Coordinates of C-alpha atoms and ligand atoms in Angstrom, one line a residue:
M1 CA 13.8 8.4 21.0
S2 CA 11.1 6.3 20.0
S3 CA 7.4 6.9 19.5
R4 CA 4.9 4.2 20.4
K5 CA 2.2 3.2 18.1
S6 CA -0.9 5.3 18.0
F7 CA -3.9 3.9 16.4
I8 CA -5.2 6.5 14.0
K9 CA -7.5 4.7 11.7
S10 CA -9.5 1.4 12.2
A11 CA -11.6 -0.3 9.6
T12 CA -13.8 -3.2 10.6
L13 CA -13.7 -6.2 8.4
S14 CA -17.2 -7.4 9.0
G15 CA -19.1 -7.5 5.8
M16 CA -16.0 -8.5 3.9
G17 CA -16.8 -12.2 4.1
V18 CA -13.8 -12.9 6.2
L19 CA -13.3 -15.7 8.7
L20 CA -13.1 -13.6 11.9
G21 CA -11.5 -15.1 15.0
S22 CA -9.3 -17.5 13.1
N23 CA -6.1 -15.4 13.7
L24 CA -5.3 -16.9 17.1
M25 CA -4.2 -20.4 16.4
A26 CA -2.9 -22.3 19.4
E27 CA -0.5 -25.0 18.5
P28 CA -0.4 -27.5 21.4
N29 CA 2.9 -29.1 22.1
K30 CA 2.0 -32.9 22.1
E31 CA 5.4 -33.9 23.7
D32 CA 4.9 -31.9 27.0
K33 CA 1.4 -31.0 28.0
K34 CA 2.7 -28.6 30.7
T35 CA 4.4 -26.4 28.1
K36 CA 2.4 -23.4 27.3
P37 CA 1.0 -23.5 23.8
T38 CA 2.6 -21.0 21.4
A39 CA 0.1 -18.7 20.0
I40 CA 0.8 -18.0 16.3
R41 CA -1.0 -15.1 15.0
K42 CA -2.2 -15.9 11.5
P43 CA -3.4 -15.0 9.0
L44 CA -1.9 -11.5 9.1
V45 CA -1.1 -8.9 6.5
L46 CA 1.0 -5.7 6.9
S47 CA 1.5 -3.0 4.3
T48 CA 3.2 0.4 4.1
W49 CA 1.6 3.8 4.3
R50 CA -2.1 4.7 4.4
F51 CA -3.0 3.1 1.1
G52 CA -2.2 -0.1 2.9
I53 CA -5.6 0.0 4.5
Q54 CA -7.5 -0.7 1.2
A55 CA -4.7 -2.9 0.0
N56 CA -4.9 -5.1 3.2
E57 CA -8.7 -5.4 2.5
A58 CA -8.1 -6.9 -0.9
A59 CA -5.4 -9.2 0.6
W60 CA -7.7 -10.2 3.4
A61 CA -10.4 -11.3 0.9
I62 CA -7.9 -14.1 0.1
L63 CA -6.2 -14.7 3.4
G64 CA -9.5 -14.7 5.4
K65 CA -10.7 -17.6 3.2
G66 CA -7.6 -19.6 3.8
G67 CA -5.9 -18.5 0.6
K68 CA -2.2 -18.3 -0.1
A69 CA -0.1 -15.4 1.1
L70 CA 1.4 -15.1 -2.4
D71 CA -2.0 -14.5 -4.0
A72 CA -3.0 -12.1 -1.2
V73 CA 0.1 -9.7 -1.5
E74 CA -0.2 -9.6 -5.2
A75 CA -4.1 -8.8 -5.1
G76 CA -3.4 -6.3 -2.2
V77 CA -0.9 -4.2 -3.9
K78 CA -2.8 -4.1 -7.2
I79 CA -5.3 -1.7 -5.4
P80 CA -2.9 1.3 -5.2
E81 CA -1.2 0.2 -8.5
G82 CA -4.5 0.6 -10.3
D83 CA -5.5 3.9 -8.6
P84 CA -4.7 7.0 -10.7
K85 CA -5.1 9.1 -7.5
E86 CA -2.1 7.2 -5.9
R87 CA 0.8 9.3 -7.2
S88 CA 3.6 7.2 -6.1
V89 CA 2.7 3.7 -7.4
G90 CA 1.7 2.2 -10.7
Y91 CA -1.0 4.1 -12.8
G92 CA -0.9 7.7 -11.8
G93 CA 2.7 7.4 -10.4
R94 CA 4.9 10.6 -10.9
P95 CA 7.2 10.5 -13.9
D96 CA 11.0 10.7 -14.1
R97 CA 12.7 14.0 -15.2
D98 CA 12.0 13.1 -18.9
G99 CA 8.2 12.7 -18.2
R100 CA 8.2 8.9 -18.4
V101 CA 6.5 6.9 -15.6
T102 CA 8.9 4.0 -15.1
L103 CA 7.8 1.4 -12.4
D104 CA 9.7 -1.0 -10.2
A105 CA 8.3 -4.1 -8.5
C106 CA 9.1 -7.5 -7.1
I107 CA 7.5 -10.5 -5.4
M108 CA 8.8 -13.4 -3.3
D109 CA 7.1 -16.6 -2.0
E110 CA 7.5 -19.2 0.7
L111 CA 9.8 -21.3 -1.4
G112 CA 12.2 -18.7 -2.2
N113 CA 10.8 -18.1 -5.7
I114 CA 11.5 -14.6 -6.9
G115 CA 10.4 -12.2 -9.7
S116 CA 11.2 -8.6 -10.4
V117 CA 10.9 -5.9 -12.9
A118 CA 12.6 -2.6 -13.1
A119 CA 12.0 0.6 -15.1
L120 CA 9.0 -0.9 -16.7
E121 CA 6.9 1.6 -18.7
H122 CA 3.2 1.5 -19.9
I123 CA 2.0 -1.5 -17.7
K124 CA -0.4 -0.7 -14.9
H125 CA 0.3 -3.7 -12.9
P126 CA 4.0 -4.3 -12.7
I127 CA 3.6 -6.6 -9.7
S128 CA 1.8 -9.1 -11.9
V129 CA 4.5 -8.8 -14.5
A130 CA 7.0 -9.6 -11.7
R131 CA 5.0 -12.7 -10.8
A132 CA 5.0 -13.8 -14.4
V133 CA 8.7 -13.4 -14.5
M134 CA 8.8 -15.6 -11.5
E135 CA 6.5 -18.2 -12.8
K136 CA 7.1 -18.2 -16.5
T137 CA 10.7 -17.4 -17.3
P138 CA 14.1 -19.0 -16.3
H139 CA 15.1 -15.6 -14.9
V140 CA 14.3 -13.5 -11.9
M141 CA 14.5 -9.9 -13.1
L142 CA 13.7 -8.1 -16.3
V143 CA 14.3 -4.5 -16.9
G144 CA 13.2 -1.6 -19.2
D145 CA 12.4 -2.6 -22.8
G146 CA 12.9 -6.3 -22.2
A147 CA 10.4 -6.2 -19.3
L148 CA 8.0 -4.4 -21.4
Q149 CA 8.5 -6.8 -24.4
F150 CA 7.8 -9.8 -22.0
A151 CA 4.7 -8.1 -20.5
L152 CA 3.1 -7.5 -23.9
E153 CA 3.9 -11.0 -25.0
Q154 CA 2.1 -12.1 -21.8
G155 CA -1.0 -10.1 -22.8
F156 CA -0.7 -7.2 -20.5
P157 CA -2.2 -4.1 -22.1
K158 CA 0.0 -1.1 -23.1
E159 CA -1.3 2.0 -21.4
N160 CA -0.5 5.6 -20.9
L161 CA 0.4 5.8 -17.2
L162 CA 1.0 9.5 -17.0
V163 CA -2.2 11.1 -15.7
E164 CA -3.1 14.8 -16.3
D165 CA -2.2 15.9 -12.8
S166 CA 1.2 14.2 -12.9
E167 CA 2.0 15.8 -16.3
K168 CA 1.0 19.2 -15.1
E169 CA 3.2 19.0 -11.9
W170 CA 6.1 17.6 -13.9
K171 CA 5.8 20.6 -16.4
E172 CA 5.9 22.9 -13.3
W173 CA 8.9 21.1 -11.8
L174 CA 10.8 21.5 -15.2
K175 CA 10.9 25.2 -14.5
K176 CA 13.4 24.7 -11.8
S177 CA 14.4 21.1 -12.3
E178 CA 15.5 20.8 -8.8
Y179 CA 15.7 17.2 -7.6
K180 CA 14.9 17.3 -3.8
P181 CA 13.0 14.2 -2.5
I182 CA 11.7 15.2 0.8
A183 CA 11.1 12.8 3.8
N184 CA 7.4 11.7 4.0
I185 CA 6.3 14.2 1.3
E186 CA 4.5 12.2 -1.3
N187 CA 6.7 12.7 -4.2
H188 CA 7.7 9.1 -3.6
D189 CA 6.4 6.2 -1.6
T190 CA 5.9 2.4 -2.1
I191 CA 3.5 -0.1 -1.2
G192 CA 5.4 -3.0 0.4
M193 CA 3.1 -5.9 1.7
I194 CA 4.1 -8.9 3.7
A195 CA 1.6 -11.6 4.7
L196 CA 1.5 -14.9 6.8
D197 CA -1.3 -17.1 5.7
E198 CA -3.4 -19.8 7.5
N199 CA -0.9 -22.4 6.6
G200 CA 1.8 -20.5 8.2
N201 CA 3.5 -19.5 4.8
L202 CA 4.9 -16.1 4.2
S203 CA 5.1 -14.0 1.0
G204 CA 5.7 -10.4 0.0
A205 CA 5.3 -7.9 -2.7
C206 CA 6.7 -4.5 -3.3
T207 CA 5.8 -1.9 -6.0
T208 CA 6.5 1.8 -6.7
S209 CA 6.9 4.4 -9.4
G210 CA 10.1 5.4 -7.4
M211 CA 11.3 8.8 -6.7
A212 CA 9.6 11.6 -8.7
Y213 CA 11.8 13.2 -11.3
K214 CA 14.5 10.7 -10.8
M215 CA 17.0 10.3 -13.7
H216 CA 15.7 8.1 -16.5
G217 CA 16.9 4.6 -15.8
R218 CA 17.3 5.0 -12.1
V219 CA 16.2 2.0 -10.2
G220 CA 15.4 2.0 -6.5
D221 CA 15.3 -0.7 -3.8
S222 CA 11.8 -1.8 -4.5
P223 CA 12.5 -4.3 -7.3
I224 CA 15.7 -5.6 -5.6
I225 CA 15.1 -8.8 -3.6
G226 CA 17.1 -8.4 -0.4
A227 CA 16.8 -4.6 -0.4
G228 CA 13.1 -3.6 -0.8
L229 CA 11.8 -7.0 0.2
Y230 CA 12.8 -10.3 1.6
V231 CA 11.1 -13.4 2.8
D232 CA 12.5 -16.4 4.4
N233 CA 9.7 -18.9 5.3
E234 CA 11.6 -20.3 8.3
I235 CA 12.2 -16.9 9.9
G236 CA 10.1 -13.9 8.7
A237 CA 9.5 -11.3 6.0
A238 CA 10.3 -7.6 5.7
T239 CA 9.8 -4.9 3.2
A240 CA 10.9 -1.2 2.9
T241 CA 9.9 2.3 1.9
G242 CA 11.8 5.5 1.6
H243 CA 15.0 6.6 -0.1
G244 CA 15.9 3.4 -2.0
E245 CA 19.6 4.4 -2.4
E246 CA 20.0 4.1 1.4
V247 CA 18.1 0.9 1.6
I248 CA 20.2 -0.8 -1.1
R249 CA 23.4 0.4 0.7
I250 CA 22.6 -1.8 3.6
V251 CA 20.7 -4.5 1.7
G252 CA 18.0 -3.6 4.3
C253 CA 15.3 -6.3 4.2
H254 CA 17.6 -9.2 4.0
L255 CA 19.4 -7.7 7.0
V256 CA 16.0 -7.3 8.9
V257 CA 15.3 -11.0 8.3
E258 CA 18.8 -12.1 9.3
L259 CA 18.4 -10.1 12.5
M260 CA 15.3 -11.9 13.2
R261 CA 17.1 -15.1 12.7
Q262 CA 19.5 -14.2 15.3
G263 CA 16.7 -13.8 17.7
K264 CA 15.6 -10.1 17.5
N265 CA 11.9 -9.4 17.5
P266 CA 10.5 -7.6 14.3
E267 CA 10.7 -4.0 15.7
D268 CA 14.3 -4.5 17.1
A269 CA 15.4 -6.0 13.8
C270 CA 14.0 -3.0 11.9
K271 CA 15.4 -0.6 14.5
E272 CA 18.9 -2.2 14.0
A273 CA 18.6 -1.8 10.2
V274 CA 17.6 1.8 10.6
A275 CA 20.7 2.3 12.8
R276 CA 22.8 1.0 10.1
V277 CA 21.2 3.6 7.6
V278 CA 21.8 6.3 10.2
N279 CA 25.4 5.3 10.8
L280 CA 26.4 5.2 7.0
M281 CA 24.7 8.7 6.6
K282 CA 26.9 9.9 9.4
V283 CA 30.1 8.3 8.1
R284 CA 29.5 9.7 4.7
G285 CA 28.7 13.2 6.1
K286 CA 25.3 13.3 4.8
N287 CA 22.3 15.1 6.5
L288 CA 19.8 12.6 8.0
K289 CA 17.0 15.2 7.7
D290 CA 17.1 14.7 4.0
I291 CA 16.0 11.1 4.0
Q292 CA 13.4 8.8 5.2
V293 CA 13.6 4.9 5.3
G294 CA 11.1 2.7 6.9
F295 CA 10.9 -1.1 7.4
I296 CA 8.0 -3.3 8.5
A297 CA 8.6 -6.9 9.4
I298 CA 6.6 -10.1 10.6
N299 CA 8.2 -13.1 12.0
K300 CA 7.0 -16.8 11.7
Q301 CA 5.0 -16.5 14.9
G302 CA 3.0 -13.6 13.6
E303 CA 4.7 -11.0 15.7
H304 CA 5.3 -7.7 13.8
G305 CA 6.9 -4.4 14.1
S306 CA 8.4 -1.5 12.3
Y307 CA 11.1 1.3 12.6
C308 CA 11.8 4.3 10.5
V309 CA 14.4 7.1 10.3
Q310 CA 12.0 10.1 10.7
S311 CA 8.7 10.2 12.4
G312 CA 5.7 10.3 9.9
F313 CA 5.9 6.8 8.4
N314 CA 2.8 4.7 9.1
Y315 CA 1.7 1.3 8.0
A316 CA -1.6 -0.9 8.0
I317 CA -1.9 -4.1 10.1
C318 CA -4.9 -6.5 9.4
D319 CA -5.5 -9.6 11.4
G320 CA -9.1 -10.3 10.6
K321 CA -10.4 -8.6 13.7
S322 CA -9.3 -5.1 12.6
N323 CA -7.4 -3.3 9.9
V324 CA -5.6 -0.3 11.5
L325 CA -3.2 2.3 10.4
V326 CA -0.4 2.7 13.0
D327 CA 2.5 5.1 13.4
S328 CA 5.9 3.4 13.2
A329 CA 8.5 3.9 16.0
Y330 CA 11.2 6.1 14.8
H331 CA 14.8 7.3 15.2
S332 CA 14.2 11.0 15.1
K333 CA 11.3 13.3 15.4
V334 CA 10.6 15.8 12.5
Ligands
LIG1 N1 11.8 3.2 -2.1 C1 11.3 3.8 -3.2 C2 12.3 4.1 -4.2 O1 13.4 4.4 -3.7 C3 10.5 5.1 -3.0 C4 9.7 5.1 -1.6 O2 9.4 4.3 -1.0 O3 9.5 6.4 -1.2 O4 12.1 4.1 -5.3

């Protein structure tokens, strides 16, 4: 039961100052002239959900000029992070049940450098704090007050992230106080972005405000390296969205990358990871309809793919010729 990708939005990249046509790089085999050259599709950037289109544009402004995947993914995810109308990421994100906007983010580069923040309040761009953790501390993860303290020391401004609409909705929610995240309904979502640059290096970033009305202190998969994001520069990269608890349970993105190492193509690797999620739901007697999980992946050759539990998950692919939103293949139709 798998849908095929249907192209539902296409944005041309002309006028963005990008290097068109540089995405198909033939690498001739000098040893054996008869061997067909392997086409590596690069640069390339993928990101989750519809806000991925704009995020990809910002990433492409760097990738298209031969810039680093690490810089591209940070710049890309900062677009939805900074947009007060995006209610599941950064500024404008929905709060926890105590009315506090707490953010999770992580970043990983081609060398295996990692940085992460969880339950960070008052800072609009948690991805940049995660990068600062990676580059300026002896640690890989800071949480809560410690993460905020570090961010302020680094000069990030302290801001109120709870926008009026989110506050209104939260007050309405308090009347019943029912915690019921729904698959594909935007009371949660994450921007996960993975990129392959002109030099063939991979990096990824993942950032979210998590599940709306979560318990204060709840942390999802998005800031957890191996769960919400994983990059192995020899193999590929993967990132996740959806119910973080289910992604953490299978250490999803590390699994996807390991499956690619074993020879699976990106879509099949994502499909197998989704099968593990589905199986554990079944084993635990849980209703699959209550959750969504989606993975996207790129391998070192620039092949890419995705798979999700329920239909309805989409992601944006930008290769310099186009920037399109495609529907993910899925396990069940809703
Ligand atoms: N994965 C995020 C979390 O569990 C939410 C989402 O992507 O929908 O916090």
